[in-house]
XYZ file of C-alpha atoms in Angstrom:
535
model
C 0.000 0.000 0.000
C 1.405 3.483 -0.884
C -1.082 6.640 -0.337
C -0.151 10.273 -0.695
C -2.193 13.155 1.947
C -2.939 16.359 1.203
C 0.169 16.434 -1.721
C 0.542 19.858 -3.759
C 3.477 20.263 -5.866
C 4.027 23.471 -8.028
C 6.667 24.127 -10.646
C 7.365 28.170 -11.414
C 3.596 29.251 -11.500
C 2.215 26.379 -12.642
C 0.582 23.830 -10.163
C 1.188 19.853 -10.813
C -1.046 18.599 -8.000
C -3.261 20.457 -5.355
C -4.578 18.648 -2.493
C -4.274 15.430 -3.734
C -5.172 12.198 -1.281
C -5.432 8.924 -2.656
C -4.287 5.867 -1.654
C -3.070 2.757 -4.123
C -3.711 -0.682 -2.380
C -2.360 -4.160 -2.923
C -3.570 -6.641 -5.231
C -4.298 -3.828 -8.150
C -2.420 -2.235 -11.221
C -3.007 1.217 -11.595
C -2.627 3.036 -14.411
C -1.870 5.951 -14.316
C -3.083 8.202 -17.312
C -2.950 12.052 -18.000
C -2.337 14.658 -21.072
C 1.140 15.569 -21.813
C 2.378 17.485 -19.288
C -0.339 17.393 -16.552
C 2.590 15.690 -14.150
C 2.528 11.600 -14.382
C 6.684 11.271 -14.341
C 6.846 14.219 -11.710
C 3.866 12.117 -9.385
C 5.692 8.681 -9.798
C 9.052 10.632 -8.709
C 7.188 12.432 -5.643
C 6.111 8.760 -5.030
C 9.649 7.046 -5.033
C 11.302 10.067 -3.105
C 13.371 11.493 -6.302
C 11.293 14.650 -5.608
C 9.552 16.524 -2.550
C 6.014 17.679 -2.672
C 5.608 21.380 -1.515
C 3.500 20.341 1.179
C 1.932 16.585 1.971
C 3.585 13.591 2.527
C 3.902 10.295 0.696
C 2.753 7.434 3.609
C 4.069 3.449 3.054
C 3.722 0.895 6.241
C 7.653 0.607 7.369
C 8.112 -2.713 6.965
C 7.245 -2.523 3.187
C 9.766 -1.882 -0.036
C 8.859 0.676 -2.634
C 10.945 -0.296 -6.197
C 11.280 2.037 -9.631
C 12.021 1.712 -12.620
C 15.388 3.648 -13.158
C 15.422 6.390 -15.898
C 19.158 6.812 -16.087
C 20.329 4.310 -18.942
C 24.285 4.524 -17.781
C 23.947 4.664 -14.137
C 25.519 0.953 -13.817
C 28.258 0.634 -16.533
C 30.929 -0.695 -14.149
C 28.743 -3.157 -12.925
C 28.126 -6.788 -13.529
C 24.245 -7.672 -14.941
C 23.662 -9.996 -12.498
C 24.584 -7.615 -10.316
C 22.302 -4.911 -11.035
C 19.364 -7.119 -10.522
C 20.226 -7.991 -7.510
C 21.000 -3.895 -6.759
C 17.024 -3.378 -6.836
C 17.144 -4.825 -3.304
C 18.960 -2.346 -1.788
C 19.074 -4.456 1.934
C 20.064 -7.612 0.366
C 22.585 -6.645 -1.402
C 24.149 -4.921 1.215
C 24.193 -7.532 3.003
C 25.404 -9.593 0.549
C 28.380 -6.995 0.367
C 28.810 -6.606 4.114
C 28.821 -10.970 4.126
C 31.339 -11.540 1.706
C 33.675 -8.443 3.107
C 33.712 -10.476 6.751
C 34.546 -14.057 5.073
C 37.114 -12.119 2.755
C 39.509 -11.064 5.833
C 42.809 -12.555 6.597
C 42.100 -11.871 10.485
C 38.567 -13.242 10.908
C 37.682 -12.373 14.685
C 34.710 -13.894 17.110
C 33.181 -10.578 16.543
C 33.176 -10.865 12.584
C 32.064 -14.578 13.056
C 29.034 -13.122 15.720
C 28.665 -10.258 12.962
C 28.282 -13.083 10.122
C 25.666 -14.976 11.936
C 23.801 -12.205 12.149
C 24.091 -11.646 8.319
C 23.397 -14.799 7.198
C 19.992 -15.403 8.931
C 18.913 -11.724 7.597
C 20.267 -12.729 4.529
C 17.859 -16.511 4.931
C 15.312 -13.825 6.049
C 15.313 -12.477 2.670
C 15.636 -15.336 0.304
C 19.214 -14.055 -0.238
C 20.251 -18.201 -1.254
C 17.448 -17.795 -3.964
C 18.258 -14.176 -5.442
C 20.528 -15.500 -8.379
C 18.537 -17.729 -9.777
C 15.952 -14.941 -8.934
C 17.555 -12.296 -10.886
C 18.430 -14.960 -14.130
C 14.903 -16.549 -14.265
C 14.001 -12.441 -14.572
C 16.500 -11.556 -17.135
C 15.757 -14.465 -19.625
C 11.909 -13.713 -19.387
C 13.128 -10.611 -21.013
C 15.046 -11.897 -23.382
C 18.665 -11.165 -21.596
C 20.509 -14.281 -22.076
C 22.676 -16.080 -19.738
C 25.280 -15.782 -21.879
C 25.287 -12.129 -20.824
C 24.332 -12.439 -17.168
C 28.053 -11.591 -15.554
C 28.735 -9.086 -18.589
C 29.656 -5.324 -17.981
C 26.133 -3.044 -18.237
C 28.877 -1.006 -20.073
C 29.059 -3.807 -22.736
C 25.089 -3.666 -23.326
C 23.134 -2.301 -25.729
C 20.521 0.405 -25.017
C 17.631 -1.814 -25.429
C 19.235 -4.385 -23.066
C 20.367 -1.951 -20.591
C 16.146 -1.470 -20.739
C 15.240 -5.081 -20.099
C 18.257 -5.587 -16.792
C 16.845 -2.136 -15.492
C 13.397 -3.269 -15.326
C 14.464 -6.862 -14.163
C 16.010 -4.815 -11.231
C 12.668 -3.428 -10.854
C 10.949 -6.556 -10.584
C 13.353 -8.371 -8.481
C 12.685 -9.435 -4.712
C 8.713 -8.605 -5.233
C 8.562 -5.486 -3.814
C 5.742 -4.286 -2.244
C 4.943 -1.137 -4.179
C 6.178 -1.273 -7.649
C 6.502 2.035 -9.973
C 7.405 1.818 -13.523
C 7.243 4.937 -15.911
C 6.802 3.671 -19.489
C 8.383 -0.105 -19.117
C 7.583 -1.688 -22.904
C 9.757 1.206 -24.254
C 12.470 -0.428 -26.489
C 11.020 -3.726 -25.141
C 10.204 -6.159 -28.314
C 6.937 -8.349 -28.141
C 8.291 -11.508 -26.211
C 8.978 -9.247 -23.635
C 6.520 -7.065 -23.100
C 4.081 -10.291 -22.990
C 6.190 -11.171 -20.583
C 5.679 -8.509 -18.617
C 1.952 -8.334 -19.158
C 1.983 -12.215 -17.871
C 4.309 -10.945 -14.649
C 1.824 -7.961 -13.727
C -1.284 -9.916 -14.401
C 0.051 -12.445 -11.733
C 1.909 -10.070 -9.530
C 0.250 -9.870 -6.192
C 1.357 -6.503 -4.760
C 0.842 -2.590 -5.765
C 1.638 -1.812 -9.147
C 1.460 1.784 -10.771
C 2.076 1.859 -14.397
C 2.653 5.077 -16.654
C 2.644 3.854 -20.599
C 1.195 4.916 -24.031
C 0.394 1.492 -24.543
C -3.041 1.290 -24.242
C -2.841 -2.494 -25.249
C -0.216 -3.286 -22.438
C -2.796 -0.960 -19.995
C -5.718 -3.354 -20.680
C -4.262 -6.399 -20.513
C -2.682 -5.527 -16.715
C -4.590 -2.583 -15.327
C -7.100 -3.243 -13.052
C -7.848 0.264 -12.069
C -7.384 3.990 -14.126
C -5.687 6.748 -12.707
C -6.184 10.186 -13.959
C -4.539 13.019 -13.510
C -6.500 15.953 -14.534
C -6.574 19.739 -13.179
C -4.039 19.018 -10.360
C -6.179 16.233 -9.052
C -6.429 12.766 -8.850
C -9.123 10.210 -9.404
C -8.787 6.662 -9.522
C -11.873 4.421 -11.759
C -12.680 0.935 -11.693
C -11.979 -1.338 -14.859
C -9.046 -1.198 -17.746
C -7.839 1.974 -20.039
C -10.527 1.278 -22.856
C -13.228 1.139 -20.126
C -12.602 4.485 -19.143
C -12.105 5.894 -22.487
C -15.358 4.039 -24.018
C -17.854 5.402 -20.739
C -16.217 8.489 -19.832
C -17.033 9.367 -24.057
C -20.212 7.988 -23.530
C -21.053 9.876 -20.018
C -20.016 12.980 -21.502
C -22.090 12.088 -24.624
C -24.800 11.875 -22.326
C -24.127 15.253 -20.076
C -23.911 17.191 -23.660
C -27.496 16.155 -24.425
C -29.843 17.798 -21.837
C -32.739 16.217 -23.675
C -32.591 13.245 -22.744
C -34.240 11.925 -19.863
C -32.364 10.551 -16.581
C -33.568 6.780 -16.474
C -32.516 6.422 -20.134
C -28.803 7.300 -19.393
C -28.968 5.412 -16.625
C -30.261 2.491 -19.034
C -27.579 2.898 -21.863
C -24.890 3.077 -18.688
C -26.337 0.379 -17.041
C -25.727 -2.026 -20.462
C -22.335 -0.497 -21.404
C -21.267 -1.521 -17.890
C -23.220 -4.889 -18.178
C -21.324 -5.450 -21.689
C -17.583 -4.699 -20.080
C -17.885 -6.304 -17.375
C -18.924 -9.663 -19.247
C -15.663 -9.228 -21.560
C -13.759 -8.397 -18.543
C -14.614 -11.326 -16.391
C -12.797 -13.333 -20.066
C -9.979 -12.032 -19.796
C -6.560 -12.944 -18.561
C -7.313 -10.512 -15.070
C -10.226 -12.570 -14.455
C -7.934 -15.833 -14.293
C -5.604 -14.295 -11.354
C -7.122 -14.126 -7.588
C -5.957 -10.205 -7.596
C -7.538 -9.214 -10.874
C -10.937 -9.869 -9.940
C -12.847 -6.588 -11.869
C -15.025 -4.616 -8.686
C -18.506 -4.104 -8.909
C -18.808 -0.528 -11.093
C -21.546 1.717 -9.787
C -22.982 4.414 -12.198
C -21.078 6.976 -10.083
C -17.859 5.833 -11.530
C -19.080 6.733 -14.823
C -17.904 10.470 -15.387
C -17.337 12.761 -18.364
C -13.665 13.321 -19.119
C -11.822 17.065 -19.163
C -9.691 15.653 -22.096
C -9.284 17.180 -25.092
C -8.960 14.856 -28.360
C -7.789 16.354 -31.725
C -10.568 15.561 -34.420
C -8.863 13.262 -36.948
C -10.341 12.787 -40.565
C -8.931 11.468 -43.619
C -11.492 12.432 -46.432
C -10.989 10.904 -50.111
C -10.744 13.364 -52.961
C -11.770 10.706 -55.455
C -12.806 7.364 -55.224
C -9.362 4.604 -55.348
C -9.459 1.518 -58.284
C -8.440 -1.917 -57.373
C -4.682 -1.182 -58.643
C -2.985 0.896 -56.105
C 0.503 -0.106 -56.134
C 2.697 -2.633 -57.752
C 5.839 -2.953 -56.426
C 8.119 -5.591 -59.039
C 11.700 -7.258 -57.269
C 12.784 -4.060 -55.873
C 16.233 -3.846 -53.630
C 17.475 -1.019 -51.681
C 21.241 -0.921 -49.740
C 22.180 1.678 -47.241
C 25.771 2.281 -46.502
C 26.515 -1.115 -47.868
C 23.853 -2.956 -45.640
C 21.058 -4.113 -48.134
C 17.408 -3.123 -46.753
C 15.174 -4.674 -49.005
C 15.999 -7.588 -51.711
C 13.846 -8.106 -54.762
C 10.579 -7.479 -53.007
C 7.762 -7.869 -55.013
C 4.024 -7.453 -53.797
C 0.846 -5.557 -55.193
C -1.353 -3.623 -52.740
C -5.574 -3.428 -53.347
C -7.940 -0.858 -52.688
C -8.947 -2.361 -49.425
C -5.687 -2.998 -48.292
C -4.175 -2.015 -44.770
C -0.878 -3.341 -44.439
C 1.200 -2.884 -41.439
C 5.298 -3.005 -42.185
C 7.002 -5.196 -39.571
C 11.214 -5.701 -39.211
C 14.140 -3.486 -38.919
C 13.157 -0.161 -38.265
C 15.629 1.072 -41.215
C 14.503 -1.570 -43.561
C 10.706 -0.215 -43.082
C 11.762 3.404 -43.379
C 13.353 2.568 -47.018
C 10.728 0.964 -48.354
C 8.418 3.557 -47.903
C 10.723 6.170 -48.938
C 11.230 4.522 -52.350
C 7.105 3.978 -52.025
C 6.666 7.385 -51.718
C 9.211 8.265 -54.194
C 11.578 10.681 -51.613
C 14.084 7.652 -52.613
C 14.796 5.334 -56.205
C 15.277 1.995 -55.735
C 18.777 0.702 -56.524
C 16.534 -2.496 -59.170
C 13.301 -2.716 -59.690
C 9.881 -0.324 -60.120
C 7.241 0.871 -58.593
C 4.188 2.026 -60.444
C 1.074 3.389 -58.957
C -2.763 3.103 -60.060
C -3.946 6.171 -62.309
C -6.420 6.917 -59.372
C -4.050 7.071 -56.528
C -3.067 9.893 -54.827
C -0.663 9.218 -51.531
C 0.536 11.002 -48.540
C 3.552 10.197 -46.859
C 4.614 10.663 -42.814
C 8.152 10.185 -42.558
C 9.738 9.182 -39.408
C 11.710 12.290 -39.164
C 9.557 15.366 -39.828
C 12.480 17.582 -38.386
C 13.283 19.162 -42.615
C 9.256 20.244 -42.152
C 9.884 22.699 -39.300
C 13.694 23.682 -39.816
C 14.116 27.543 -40.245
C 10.761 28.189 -40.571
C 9.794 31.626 -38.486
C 6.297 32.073 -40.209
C 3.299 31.377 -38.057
C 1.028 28.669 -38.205
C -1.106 29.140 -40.126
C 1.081 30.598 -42.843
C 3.090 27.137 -42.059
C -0.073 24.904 -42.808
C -1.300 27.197 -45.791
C 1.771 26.140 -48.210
C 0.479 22.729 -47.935
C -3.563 23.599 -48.568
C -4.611 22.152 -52.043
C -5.937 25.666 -53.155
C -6.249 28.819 -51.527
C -7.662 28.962 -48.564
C -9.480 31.636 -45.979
C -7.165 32.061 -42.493
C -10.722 31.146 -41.164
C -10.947 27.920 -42.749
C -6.830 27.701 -41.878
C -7.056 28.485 -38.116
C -10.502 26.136 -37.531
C -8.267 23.516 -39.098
C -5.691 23.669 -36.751
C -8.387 24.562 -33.734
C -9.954 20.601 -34.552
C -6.014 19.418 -33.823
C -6.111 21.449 -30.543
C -3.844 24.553 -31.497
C -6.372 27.471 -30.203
C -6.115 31.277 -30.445
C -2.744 32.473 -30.173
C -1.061 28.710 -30.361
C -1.620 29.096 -34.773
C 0.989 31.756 -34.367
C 3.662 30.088 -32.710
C 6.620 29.530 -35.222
C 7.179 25.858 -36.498
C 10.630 25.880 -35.631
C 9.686 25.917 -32.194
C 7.113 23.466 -32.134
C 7.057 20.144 -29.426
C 7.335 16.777 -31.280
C 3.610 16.219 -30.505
C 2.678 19.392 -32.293
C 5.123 18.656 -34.934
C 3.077 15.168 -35.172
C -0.134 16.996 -35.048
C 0.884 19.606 -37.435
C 2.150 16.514 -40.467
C -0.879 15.228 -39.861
C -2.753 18.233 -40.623
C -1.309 18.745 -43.834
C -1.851 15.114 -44.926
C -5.592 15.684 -44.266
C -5.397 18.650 -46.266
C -4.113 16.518 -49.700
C -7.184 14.618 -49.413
C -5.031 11.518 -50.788
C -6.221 8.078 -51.045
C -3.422 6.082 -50.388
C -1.631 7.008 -46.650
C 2.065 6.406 -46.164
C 2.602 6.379 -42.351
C 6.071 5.680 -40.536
C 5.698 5.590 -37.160
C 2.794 8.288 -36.299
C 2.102 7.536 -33.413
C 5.672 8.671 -31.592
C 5.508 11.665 -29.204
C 1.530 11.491 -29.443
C -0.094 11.454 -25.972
C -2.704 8.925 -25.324
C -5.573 11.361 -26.205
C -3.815 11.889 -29.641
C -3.397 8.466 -30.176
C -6.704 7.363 -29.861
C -8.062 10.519 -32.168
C -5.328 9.086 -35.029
C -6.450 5.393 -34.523
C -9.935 6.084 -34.565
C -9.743 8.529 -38.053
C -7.572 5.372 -39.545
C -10.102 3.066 -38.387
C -12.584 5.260 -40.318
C -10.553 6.319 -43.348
C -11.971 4.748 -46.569
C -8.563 4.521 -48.467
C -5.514 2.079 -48.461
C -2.516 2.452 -45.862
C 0.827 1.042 -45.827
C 1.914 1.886 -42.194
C 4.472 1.339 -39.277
C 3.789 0.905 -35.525
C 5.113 -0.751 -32.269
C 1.344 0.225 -31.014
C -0.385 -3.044 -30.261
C -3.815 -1.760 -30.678
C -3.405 0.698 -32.932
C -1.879 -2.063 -35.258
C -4.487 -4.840 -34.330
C -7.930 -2.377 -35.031
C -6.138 -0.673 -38.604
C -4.370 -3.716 -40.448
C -5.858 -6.204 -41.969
C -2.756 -7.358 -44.081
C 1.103 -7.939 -42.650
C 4.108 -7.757 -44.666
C 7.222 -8.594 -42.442
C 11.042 -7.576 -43.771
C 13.330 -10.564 -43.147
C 17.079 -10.403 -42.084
C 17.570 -10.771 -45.629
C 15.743 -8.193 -47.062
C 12.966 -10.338 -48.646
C 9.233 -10.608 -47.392
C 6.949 -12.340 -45.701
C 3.376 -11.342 -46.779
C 0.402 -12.471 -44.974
C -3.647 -11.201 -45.647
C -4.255 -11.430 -41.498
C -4.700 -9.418 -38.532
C -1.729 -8.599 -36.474
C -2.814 -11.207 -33.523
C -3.258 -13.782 -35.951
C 0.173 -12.625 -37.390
C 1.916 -13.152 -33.914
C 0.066 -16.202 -32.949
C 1.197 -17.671 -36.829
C 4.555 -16.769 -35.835
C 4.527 -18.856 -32.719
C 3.182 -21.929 -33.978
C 6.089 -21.938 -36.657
C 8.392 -21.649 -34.031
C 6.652 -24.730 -31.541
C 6.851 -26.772 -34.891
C 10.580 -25.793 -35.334
């Protein structure tokens, strides 16, 4: 159990928190969920100690342990992997230390031997003779082999460094356990490892992520952070989304009457809570879904940009052929006489090296040529491309806006029409005058997709869209691609946002060839594991 009393926090003249008093109990998984910048890092550091609240105080029972996941990526480079597990455990290991510096001594006294007793029943006390094989069984769930258990963190690379940092976080089952965005850098076998961990993890969990798929499969509870305060709702991330749209839905129209809101809220909680009590919480004695009361249900503050990909003209059945095309960058060769043809209904997500994805959809959208082969598009295509750098957009530019998003409109258009544009993708009254250059990379996000809305294009190009989006944004961009009646060739480590858009996968291999299959991303993944089993 962790609870914070009467916290307020305030940074120049802006206040994070005001008042806040909650308290996060065992057994649950909170996530915790808030726009950019309304204070989710700064609350998990005011809850681990990194920071101190103006006024308030943070309250755990003594005897418990409080363990976070560490930010700082280099913090441990002299030290062994093992190691820095075991580090997580702050008591043990010094013990550990204090243990082995006794038994190392040339002149080993009857104090030191008293002093060593001691040790080693603390160190029974804590399941010290288990915390190796502890720490390993951690660090291959991960996907850290044992190969590389006793190397230098030094020797690591950044994703590893990652996956032994949260391994340190996990280690020793603490009883409060903060993480601040853990599947970053994590690939797919680990983060379902993690979801598996959480789901069955018996203590207090708070979780900051963008990953609304990782939310719902180990959140039990929803905590928001809006205005400086703090309120904490039953269920998963898409239960909160779906009925605090609905209950705001509801408080919008005056006209209709009480016991028919109460009826439509009475079914969508009816509905969740039959899904819920399917899922993988429901298997796990902790994840047990509470009884929702139509008091929970509350309209949300948030604001959502309005996302809408219209069609200028209706797409034929040819959209793209792409005929044994090869790519090499700096002597490494990306792609390797790929050959596929894309229809009008087709949504195909890109999976593989990150580079190898990014240069096929440069030479798709024509910013590259191929080294072999061709590419030639339908007569009624028109495409719009998101690259995964958008810096070249903003560079230099010290116009406003407005004038900024005009350059891109298909004809000439009213600074009416120009600023209720960028009003729908939440830049209000004097915000369509800041200058580009200065822009955040959200608003540089919400800004390229703005001017792909403008082109009206049929075909969308899409590398990585969803970085630097908050969760509000995300949802707004998966919902319009949901929606949007043209083809997409796109790229994503968003679970859900790839599961609802694609209904086709094309994978890169190691050696630049393809694997093409017409399926949805969880059949994709669940294909992929069979093959393996039957390997």
């Amino acid at each position: 159990m962790i609870a914070v009393n009467n916290l307020s926090l305030q940074f120049a003249d802006r206040k994070l928190f005001e008042d806040v008093n909650i308290q996060f109990n065992p057994g649950h998984c909170y996530g915790l969920i808030g726009a950019n910048g309304a204070g989710k890092s700064t609350f998990i550091k005011v809850l681990s100690g990194e920071l101190e609240p103006q006024s308030g105080h943070v309250v755990m029972k003594p005897d418990e342990r409080l363990a976070v996941l560490k930010q700082d990526h280099f913090e441990y480079e002299e030290s062994e992997v093992l190691e820095t597990v075991i580090m997580g455990h702050k008591e043990l290991y010094d013990i550990m230390n204090e243990k082995n510096a006794i038994y190392m001594k040339a002149d080993f006294s009857d104090e030191d031997g008293m002093r060593a007793a001691e040790l080693e029943g603390e160190f029974a006390d804590l399941n010290g003779w288990e915390a190796e094989s502890e720490a390993a069984i951690l660090l291959q769930g991960l996907g850290i082999p044992e190969s590389m258990h006793h190397s230098k963190m030094a020797e690591l690379q950044g994703s590893d460094k990652v996956k032994v940092l949260l391994a340190q976080a996990l280690f020793g089952k603490p009883d409060v356990l903060l993480l601040d965005e853990p599947t970053n850098h994590l690939d797919i076998q680990a983060i379902r490892w993690l979801e598996e961990f959480l789901i069955n993890f018996d203590n207090t969990v708070i979780v900051v992520s963008h990953d609304r798929h990782f939310l719902n499969n180990v959140c039990t509870q929803i905590a928001d952070l809006d205005f400086g305060k703090l309120q904490i709702y039953p269920g998963n991330y898409d239960f909160w989304y779906e009925s605090s749209q609905l209950a705001q839905k509801m408080a919008q129209d005056q006209n209709k009457k009480k016991e028919e809101k109460i009826k439509e809220l009475e079914a969508f909680i009816a509905r969740f809570s039959a899904n819920a009590s399917k899922s993988k919480q429901a298997t796990s004695r902790k994840k047990t879904l509470d009884k929702i009361e139509l008091d929970d249900i509350r309209p949300s503050s948030r604001r959502y940009p309005y996302v809408n990909f219209q069609i200028g003209r209706e797409i034929g059945n040819d959209v793209v052929t792409v005929t044994d095309v090869s790519k090499t960058i700096e002597n490494v060769k990306m792609i390797d006489n790929v050959t596929f043809s894309m229809g009008r209904e087709d949504k195909i997500i890109l999976l593989g090296n990150p580079l190898a994805k990014s240069a096929l959809l440069d030479v798709l959208a024509e910013e590259t040529e191929p080294d072999a082969g061709t590419v030639k598009w339908g007569v009624t295509t028109t495409n719009a491309y998101f690259p995964i750098d958008n810096n070249e957009f903003f560079q230099g530019s010290e116009s406003s806006l407005v004038e900024w998003l005009r350059q891109y409109s298909p004809e000439e258009q009213t600074e009416t029409f120009l600023r209720g544009f960028l009003g729908r993708m939440l830049f209000s009254g004097e915000e369509v005058n800041k200058k580009p250059s200065v822009l955040s990379g959200g608003e540089k996000v919400r800004c390229m997709l703005s001017k792909m809305m403008l082109t009206s294009a049929n075909v969308l190009l899409l590398d990585e869209p969803t970085n630097h989006l908050d969760l509000e944004s995300i949802q707004a961009l998966n919902n319009g691609l949901i929606a949007f009646k043209g083809a997409m060739i796109f790229t994503s480590h968003d679970h859900q946002f790839i599961q609802t858009i694609a209904n086709r996968v094309i994978e890169i291999q190691e050696d630049g060839s393809i694997l093409d299959k017409l399926m949805s991303y969880d059949e994709f993944l669940e294909w992929k594991q069979q093959q393996k089993v039957k390997k």
